[in-house]
Tab-separated table of C-alpha atoms and ligand atoms in Angstrom:
chain	number	residue	atom	x	y	z
A	20	MET	CA	415.810	22.828	8.686
A	21	THR	CA	418.406	24.247	6.261
A	22	THR	CA	420.323	27.497	6.669
A	23	SER	CA	421.682	29.657	3.821
A	24	PRO	CA	425.462	29.584	3.498
A	25	LYS	CA	427.267	32.678	4.848
A	26	PRO	CA	428.217	34.979	1.930
A	27	THR	CA	431.936	35.015	1.245
A	28	LYS	CA	433.863	38.290	1.057
A	29	GLN	CA	434.202	37.753	-2.710
A	30	LYS	CA	430.419	37.413	-3.092
A	31	GLU	CA	429.843	40.461	-0.910
A	32	ASN	CA	432.224	42.471	-3.089
A	33	GLU	CA	430.480	41.271	-6.245
A	34	GLN	CA	427.101	42.250	-4.777
A	35	GLN	CA	428.513	45.656	-3.829
A	36	ARG	CA	429.714	46.145	-7.415
A	37	ILE	CA	426.242	45.352	-8.733
A	38	ASP	CA	424.590	47.654	-6.175
A	39	GLN	CA	427.026	50.421	-7.053
A	40	ARG	CA	426.270	50.093	-10.765
A	41	LEU	CA	422.559	50.311	-10.006
A	42	ASN	CA	423.141	53.354	-7.807
A	43	THR	CA	425.143	55.411	-10.310
A	44	SER	CA	424.680	56.588	-13.841
A	45	LEU	CA	426.965	54.891	-16.389
A	46	SER	CA	427.571	58.251	-18.032
A	47	GLN	CA	428.398	59.875	-14.676
A	48	PRO	CA	429.833	57.166	-12.416
A	49	GLN	CA	431.502	59.819	-10.277
A	50	LEU	CA	428.138	60.854	-8.849
A	51	ASN	CA	425.717	58.950	-6.685
A	52	ASN	CA	422.055	59.106	-7.614
A	53	ASP	CA	421.680	61.952	-5.130
A	54	GLY	CA	424.273	63.946	-7.127
A	55	LYS	CA	427.112	63.696	-4.590
A	56	LEU	CA	430.713	63.045	-5.658
A	57	ARG	CA	432.014	59.569	-4.868
A	58	HIS	CA	434.903	59.651	-7.389
A	59	PHE	CA	436.617	62.563	-9.147
A	60	ILE	CA	436.934	61.620	-12.804
A	61	GLY	CA	436.189	64.860	-14.620
A	62	VAL	CA	434.957	68.404	-14.217
A	63	GLU	CA	432.261	67.986	-16.841
A	64	GLY	CA	428.860	67.229	-15.339
A	65	LEU	CA	429.618	69.077	-12.099
A	66	ASN	CA	427.630	72.241	-11.477
A	67	LYS	CA	428.817	75.681	-10.415
A	68	ALA	CA	428.028	75.094	-6.720
A	69	GLN	CA	430.073	71.870	-6.738
A	70	LEU	CA	433.091	73.582	-8.326
A	71	GLN	CA	432.780	76.512	-5.910
A	72	ALA	CA	432.687	74.023	-3.002
A	73	ILE	CA	435.972	72.463	-4.168
A	74	ILE	CA	437.583	75.916	-4.432
A	75	ALA	CA	436.277	76.868	-0.973
A	76	LYS	CA	437.616	73.613	0.478
A	77	ALA	CA	441.046	74.313	-1.050
A	78	GLU	CA	440.969	77.847	0.380
A	79	SER	CA	440.309	76.390	3.844
A	80	TYR	CA	443.817	74.855	3.847
A	81	PHE	CA	445.417	78.311	3.871
A	82	ASP	CA	445.907	79.899	7.291
A	83	ALA	CA	445.484	83.628	7.974
A	84	GLN	CA	449.071	84.262	6.797
A	85	GLY	CA	448.429	82.443	3.521
A	86	LYS	CA	450.506	79.393	4.527
A	87	LEU	CA	449.394	75.812	3.943
A	88	THR	CA	448.145	73.906	6.971
A	89	ASN	CA	448.267	70.178	7.775
A	90	SER	CA	445.382	68.074	9.049
A	91	ASN	CA	444.561	64.473	9.899
A	92	GLU	CA	441.483	64.274	7.674
A	93	LEU	CA	442.795	61.155	5.953
A	94	ALA	CA	444.168	59.461	9.090
A	95	GLY	CA	443.583	55.721	8.853
A	96	CYS	CA	442.972	55.996	5.119
A	97	THR	CA	445.189	54.144	2.602
A	98	VAL	CA	445.851	55.918	-0.682
A	99	MET	CA	447.524	54.123	-3.585
A	100	ASN	CA	449.106	56.239	-6.325
A	101	LEU	CA	449.007	54.314	-9.594
A	102	PHE	CA	450.896	56.271	-12.232
A	103	PHE	CA	450.990	54.240	-15.445
A	104	GLU	CA	452.199	57.330	-17.344
A	105	ASN	CA	455.073	59.704	-16.535
A	106	SER	CA	454.518	62.567	-14.144
A	107	THR	CA	456.570	64.966	-12.050
A	108	ARG	CA	454.124	67.478	-10.608
A	109	THR	CA	450.946	65.454	-10.193
A	110	ARG	CA	452.534	62.369	-8.641
A	111	THR	CA	454.674	64.260	-6.161
A	112	THR	CA	452.053	66.829	-5.183
A	113	PHE	CA	449.532	64.050	-4.588
A	114	GLU	CA	451.994	62.213	-2.363
A	115	VAL	CA	452.938	65.322	-0.409
A	116	ALA	CA	449.279	66.283	-0.038
A	117	GLU	CA	448.266	62.780	1.096
A	118	LYS	CA	450.963	62.845	3.759
A	119	ARG	CA	449.969	66.330	4.879
A	120	LEU	CA	446.455	64.975	5.381
A	121	GLY	CA	447.690	62.031	7.426
A	122	ALA	CA	447.022	59.186	4.954
A	123	ASN	CA	448.975	55.956	4.583
A	124	VAL	CA	450.556	56.310	1.143
A	125	LEU	CA	451.652	53.600	-1.265
A	126	ASN	CA	453.253	54.414	-4.623
A	127	LEU	CA	453.044	51.477	-7.005
A	128	ASP	CA	456.237	51.219	-9.043
A	129	ILE	CA	454.707	50.448	-12.410
A	130	ALA	CA	458.107	49.803	-14.039
A	131	THR	CA	458.695	46.795	-11.739
A	132	SER	CA	455.051	45.709	-11.343
A	133	SER	CA	453.320	42.710	-12.914
A	134	THR	CA	451.686	44.983	-15.510
A	135	LYS	CA	455.032	44.519	-17.281
A	136	LYS	CA	454.257	40.773	-17.428
A	137	GLY	CA	450.966	41.440	-19.143
A	138	GLU	CA	448.618	41.723	-16.156
A	139	SER	CA	445.509	43.660	-17.152
A	140	LEU	CA	444.480	46.943	-15.554
A	141	ARG	CA	441.394	45.211	-14.135
A	142	ASP	CA	443.418	42.432	-12.478
A	143	THR	CA	445.945	44.906	-11.092
A	144	LEU	CA	443.093	46.930	-9.681
A	145	TRP	CA	441.286	43.968	-8.104
A	146	ASN	CA	444.465	42.719	-6.455
A	147	LEU	CA	445.272	46.117	-4.974
A	148	GLU	CA	441.657	46.502	-3.916
A	149	ALA	CA	441.993	43.312	-1.841
A	150	MET	CA	444.786	45.046	0.117
A	151	THR	CA	442.154	47.358	1.647
A	152	ALA	CA	442.864	50.567	-0.238
A	153	ASP	CA	440.485	53.493	0.279
A	154	ILE	CA	441.528	55.732	-2.608
A	155	PHE	CA	443.243	55.018	-5.934
A	156	VAL	CA	444.855	57.974	-7.693
A	157	ILE	CA	445.390	56.945	-11.293
A	158	ARG	CA	447.214	58.401	-14.248
A	159	HIS	CA	447.008	56.432	-17.481
A	160	SER	CA	447.631	57.132	-21.158
A	161	ALA	CA	444.235	55.644	-22.130
A	162	SER	CA	441.343	58.118	-22.251
A	163	GLY	CA	438.526	56.678	-20.147
A	164	SER	CA	440.761	54.626	-17.828
A	165	ALA	CA	439.603	56.446	-14.673
A	166	HIS	CA	435.969	56.013	-15.739
A	167	PHE	CA	436.624	52.302	-16.326
A	168	MET	CA	438.183	51.895	-12.886
A	169	ALA	CA	435.286	53.682	-11.226
A	170	THR	CA	432.872	51.148	-12.662
A	171	GLU	CA	435.039	48.221	-11.480
A	172	VAL	CA	435.918	49.044	-7.873
A	173	THR	CA	433.853	48.270	-4.784
A	174	PRO	CA	431.803	51.161	-3.415
A	175	ASP	CA	434.116	51.814	-0.485
A	176	ILE	CA	436.962	52.870	-2.828
A	177	ALA	CA	437.214	56.300	-4.448
A	178	ILE	CA	438.991	56.907	-7.773
A	179	ILE	CA	440.756	60.197	-8.443
A	180	ASN	CA	441.790	60.895	-12.000
A	181	GLY	CA	445.359	62.205	-12.199
A	182	GLY	CA	445.072	62.532	-15.995
A	183	ASP	CA	443.694	60.046	-18.552
A	184	GLY	CA	444.926	60.276	-22.136
A	185	TRP	CA	443.491	63.279	-23.955
A	186	HIS	CA	440.314	63.199	-21.887
A	187	ALA	CA	440.627	65.013	-18.558
A	188	HIS	CA	442.924	66.242	-15.806
A	189	PRO	CA	440.386	67.426	-13.242
A	190	THR	CA	442.721	68.117	-10.310
A	191	GLN	CA	444.924	70.260	-12.592
A	192	GLY	CA	441.725	71.946	-13.777
A	193	MET	CA	440.653	72.743	-10.213
A	194	LEU	CA	444.175	73.853	-9.333
A	195	ASP	CA	443.972	76.294	-12.233
A	196	MET	CA	440.555	77.536	-11.041
A	197	LEU	CA	441.939	78.002	-7.510
A	198	THR	CA	444.886	79.948	-8.921
A	199	ILE	CA	442.590	82.168	-10.990
A	200	HIS	CA	440.272	82.638	-7.986
A	201	ARG	CA	443.198	83.749	-5.812
A	202	GLU	CA	445.285	85.670	-8.327
A	203	ALA	CA	443.013	87.232	-10.958
A	204	LYS	CA	441.803	90.706	-10.130
A	205	ARG	CA	438.173	90.113	-11.098
A	206	PRO	CA	435.579	87.412	-10.325
A	207	PHE	CA	435.049	84.542	-12.771
A	208	GLU	CA	431.881	86.226	-14.087
A	209	GLU	CA	433.901	89.236	-15.371
A	210	LEU	CA	436.995	87.554	-16.791
A	211	SER	CA	438.477	87.273	-20.261
A	212	VAL	CA	440.611	84.112	-20.414
A	213	CYS	CA	442.821	83.047	-23.316
A	214	ILE	CA	444.302	79.556	-23.739
A	215	LEU	CA	447.082	79.293	-26.315
A	216	GLY	CA	448.725	76.163	-27.618
A	217	ASP	CA	448.085	72.505	-28.278
A	218	ILE	CA	444.437	72.327	-27.262
A	219	LYS	CA	443.707	69.286	-29.416
A	220	HIS	CA	445.899	66.880	-27.428
A	221	SER	CA	445.484	68.530	-24.027
A	222	ARG	CA	443.471	66.962	-21.190
A	223	VAL	CA	444.239	70.101	-19.155
A	224	ALA	CA	442.551	72.279	-21.785
A	225	ARG	CA	439.391	70.137	-21.707
A	226	SER	CA	439.153	70.279	-17.911
A	227	ASP	CA	439.901	74.013	-17.829
A	228	LEU	CA	437.406	74.868	-20.567
A	229	ASN	CA	434.653	72.890	-18.809
A	230	ALA	CA	435.440	74.519	-15.461
A	231	LEU	CA	435.701	78.073	-16.836
A	232	LYS	CA	432.364	77.709	-18.625
A	233	THR	CA	430.630	76.264	-15.552
A	234	LEU	CA	432.056	78.984	-13.307
A	235	GLY	CA	430.496	81.622	-15.577
A	236	VAL	CA	433.493	83.105	-17.422
A	237	PRO	CA	431.848	85.134	-20.224
A	238	ASP	CA	434.827	85.501	-22.579
A	239	ILE	CA	436.859	82.319	-23.186
A	240	ARG	CA	439.286	82.429	-26.110
A	241	VAL	CA	441.412	79.726	-27.659
A	242	CYS	CA	444.256	80.288	-30.083
A	243	ALA	CA	446.307	77.682	-31.941
A	244	PRO	CA	447.202	76.550	-35.458
A	245	LEU	CA	444.226	74.711	-36.996
A	246	THR	CA	446.121	71.406	-36.699
A	247	LEU	CA	446.195	71.795	-32.906
A	248	LEU	CA	442.507	72.632	-32.429
A	249	PRO	CA	439.944	69.848	-31.937
A	250	LYS	CA	436.984	69.751	-34.310
A	251	GLY	CA	433.871	71.245	-32.687
A	252	ILE	CA	435.817	73.269	-30.093
A	253	GLU	CA	433.056	75.913	-30.323
A	254	ARG	CA	430.737	73.644	-28.331
A	255	TYR	CA	432.691	74.630	-25.220
A	256	GLY	CA	431.357	78.165	-25.742
A	257	VAL	CA	434.738	79.568	-26.781
A	258	THR	CA	435.829	82.037	-29.454
A	259	VAL	CA	438.556	80.768	-31.783
A	260	TYR	CA	441.386	83.168	-32.742
A	261	ASP	CA	444.141	82.463	-35.224
A	262	LYS	CA	446.284	85.492	-34.306
A	263	ALA	CA	447.834	85.460	-30.822
A	264	ASP	CA	448.003	89.265	-30.561
A	265	GLU	CA	444.232	89.531	-31.052
A	266	ALA	CA	443.548	86.594	-28.721
A	267	ILE	CA	445.585	88.070	-25.861
A	268	LYS	CA	444.288	91.635	-26.220
A	269	ASP	CA	442.658	92.868	-22.972
A	270	CYS	CA	442.676	89.421	-21.334
A	271	ASP	CA	442.838	88.901	-17.549
A	272	VAL	CA	444.275	85.384	-17.700
A	273	ILE	CA	446.611	83.922	-20.325
A	274	MET	CA	447.439	80.237	-20.218
A	275	GLY	CA	450.074	78.528	-22.354
A	276	LEU	CA	449.864	74.820	-23.170
A	277	ARG	CA	452.655	72.462	-24.126
A	278	ILE	CA	452.942	70.961	-27.590
A	279	GLN	CA	452.153	67.343	-26.602
A	280	ASN	CA	454.736	65.702	-28.846
A	281	GLU	CA	454.171	62.254	-27.279
A	282	ARG	CA	450.526	62.285	-28.442
A	283	ILE	CA	451.138	63.682	-31.925
A	284	GLY	CA	451.501	60.896	-34.495
A	285	SER	CA	452.679	62.896	-37.480
A	286	PRO	CA	454.186	66.384	-37.687
A	287	LEU	CA	451.456	68.986	-37.167
A	288	LEU	CA	453.786	71.972	-37.053
A	289	ALA	CA	456.003	73.209	-39.859
A	290	SER	CA	458.643	74.402	-37.382
A	291	SER	CA	458.999	75.176	-33.675
A	292	ASN	CA	460.533	78.574	-34.481
A	293	GLU	CA	457.575	79.475	-36.658
A	294	TYR	CA	455.192	78.353	-33.881
A	295	PHE	CA	456.971	80.498	-31.300
A	296	LYS	CA	456.879	83.506	-33.646
A	297	ASN	CA	453.128	83.178	-34.187
A	298	TYR	CA	451.854	81.780	-30.861
A	299	GLY	CA	454.615	82.073	-28.234
A	300	ILE	CA	453.836	83.996	-25.035
A	301	THR	CA	456.334	86.842	-24.802
A	302	SER	CA	456.623	90.071	-22.822
A	303	GLN	CA	455.847	92.036	-25.992
A	304	ARG	CA	452.671	90.074	-26.580
A	305	LEU	CA	451.585	90.337	-22.937
A	306	ALA	CA	451.787	94.101	-23.158
A	307	LEU	CA	448.492	93.780	-25.075
A	308	ALA	CA	446.744	92.070	-22.131
A	309	LYS	CA	445.206	93.865	-19.158
A	310	PRO	CA	447.919	95.506	-17.015
A	311	ASP	CA	447.036	93.216	-14.089
A	312	ALA	CA	446.788	90.009	-16.155
A	313	ILE	CA	448.154	86.742	-14.838
A	314	VAL	CA	450.025	84.142	-16.879
A	315	MET	CA	449.752	80.418	-16.264
A	316	HIS	CA	451.185	77.193	-17.622
A	317	PRO	CA	450.361	73.755	-16.176
A	318	GLY	CA	453.823	72.350	-16.945
A	319	PRO	CA	455.824	70.622	-18.186
A	320	MET	CA	456.919	73.513	-20.394
A	321	ASN	CA	458.906	73.658	-23.624
A	322	ARG	CA	460.815	76.858	-22.927
A	323	GLY	CA	461.266	79.012	-25.981
A	324	ILE	CA	458.402	77.289	-27.825
A	325	GLU	CA	455.243	78.084	-25.819
A	326	MET	CA	456.714	80.795	-23.622
A	327	ALA	CA	459.748	82.998	-23.186
A	328	LEU	CA	459.321	85.320	-20.228
A	329	PRO	CA	461.700	87.085	-17.873
A	330	SER	CA	461.314	85.298	-14.551
A	331	ALA	CA	458.475	86.330	-12.254
A	332	TRP	CA	457.300	89.172	-14.474
A	333	ARG	CA	453.521	89.464	-14.031
A	334	CYS	CA	453.389	85.709	-13.830
A	335	CYS	CA	451.906	83.149	-11.444
A	336	LEU	CA	453.672	80.253	-13.073
A	337	TRP	CA	456.468	80.450	-10.516
A	338	GLN	CA	453.939	80.384	-7.709
A	339	TRP	CA	452.334	77.328	-9.203
A	340	LYS	CA	454.189	74.769	-7.110
A	341	GLY	CA	452.795	75.992	-3.826
A	342	LYS	CA	449.309	76.248	-5.191
A	343	GLY	CA	449.586	72.829	-6.766
A	344	LEU	CA	450.090	71.378	-3.373
A	345	ILE	CA	446.862	72.670	-1.992
A	346	SER	CA	444.541	72.199	-4.928
A	347	LYS	CA	445.680	68.690	-5.656
A	348	GLN	CA	445.154	67.620	-2.080
A	349	ASN	CA	441.764	69.219	-2.049
A	350	PRO	CA	439.710	66.752	-4.084
A	351	LYS	CA	440.969	63.854	-2.006
A	352	ALA	CA	439.971	65.500	1.220
A	353	LEU	CA	436.620	66.363	-0.261
A	354	ILE	CA	436.019	62.883	-1.585
A	355	SER	CA	437.044	61.271	1.682
A	356	LYS	CA	434.182	63.155	3.278
A	357	LEU	CA	431.686	62.491	0.526
A	358	VAL	CA	432.273	58.812	-0.094
A	359	ASN	CA	429.588	56.625	1.430
A	360	GLN	CA	427.614	59.575	2.778
B	430	CP	N1	450.783	69.423	-14.994
B	430	CP	C1	451.042	68.097	-14.909
B	430	CP	O1	450.133	67.253	-14.933
B	430	CP	O2	452.365	67.778	-14.806
B	430	CP	P1	452.943	66.288	-14.705
B	430	CP	O3	452.699	65.611	-16.023
B	430	CP	O4	454.407	66.449	-14.383
B	430	CP	O5	452.204	65.583	-13.606
């Protein structure tokens, strides 16, 4: 009588990869076949109830006095932060949030890692995976990198996209939706929202536009020089304005975006001064918005180019840091509950 050899861990992992591929859609690897989140790669493809659930989960971290609470939801869970591209806010708020949720946290120092010796993203990933990680948070300059990782990892690992190229920045997007939910004076279904700036090169803009549309915002406006608007922007259901004064008029929410100089190959602006004159967010311009409007900017900010505002005037930008903490921890907590359900 012969017995089959015991499967090795490597073979088990390979089988899990195959099973995972069969159990998810290639176009939407963040969802299981039953529609539940197992990664968080982008806002697009999620429905209104799913976005509302993320906002509600984020709200649950505030106590009755509006202060952030800690929990041990990620106790025993190992989170690896893999930032292949520069970051201040996202990397630090993820780390703080992971610790507040009780996770074991490892920050890979990319500058001194073997990626500098030519190791591929896939090999880096597979080696870290073998060290029993539960969640990878990734930022990478290549659009699609988070999607790629989600199709490569074993099913017991969740990928959270901390920004991939021009494509998406979903935790920033949900942070912005949480901020609007808490700070705007009307529900999403009654808002006028204006996004000004470099929409073409902005992953934040793509995530925000998808989320605003899905959450039912009826009046979404974008305003930028033609060179900073992506072709086909209308498919997001937005109205394009070329004059900032008209775009801002009667809006509830005004968001400025940075000129993404690192992603712009050739000069797309005649001059920064001219840009500020035509598109900069100023107190004078905001006088055209609703009297209770809020002003947002995801950071980093080029002061004097996108915005020039007296501090704290009708502005939630300076409250952003605290809110960033809670919204950016939220998807991880949510995913930790959803993975493998
Ligand atoms: N808003 C944002 O993603 O900032 P960082 O690039 O500093 O993470």
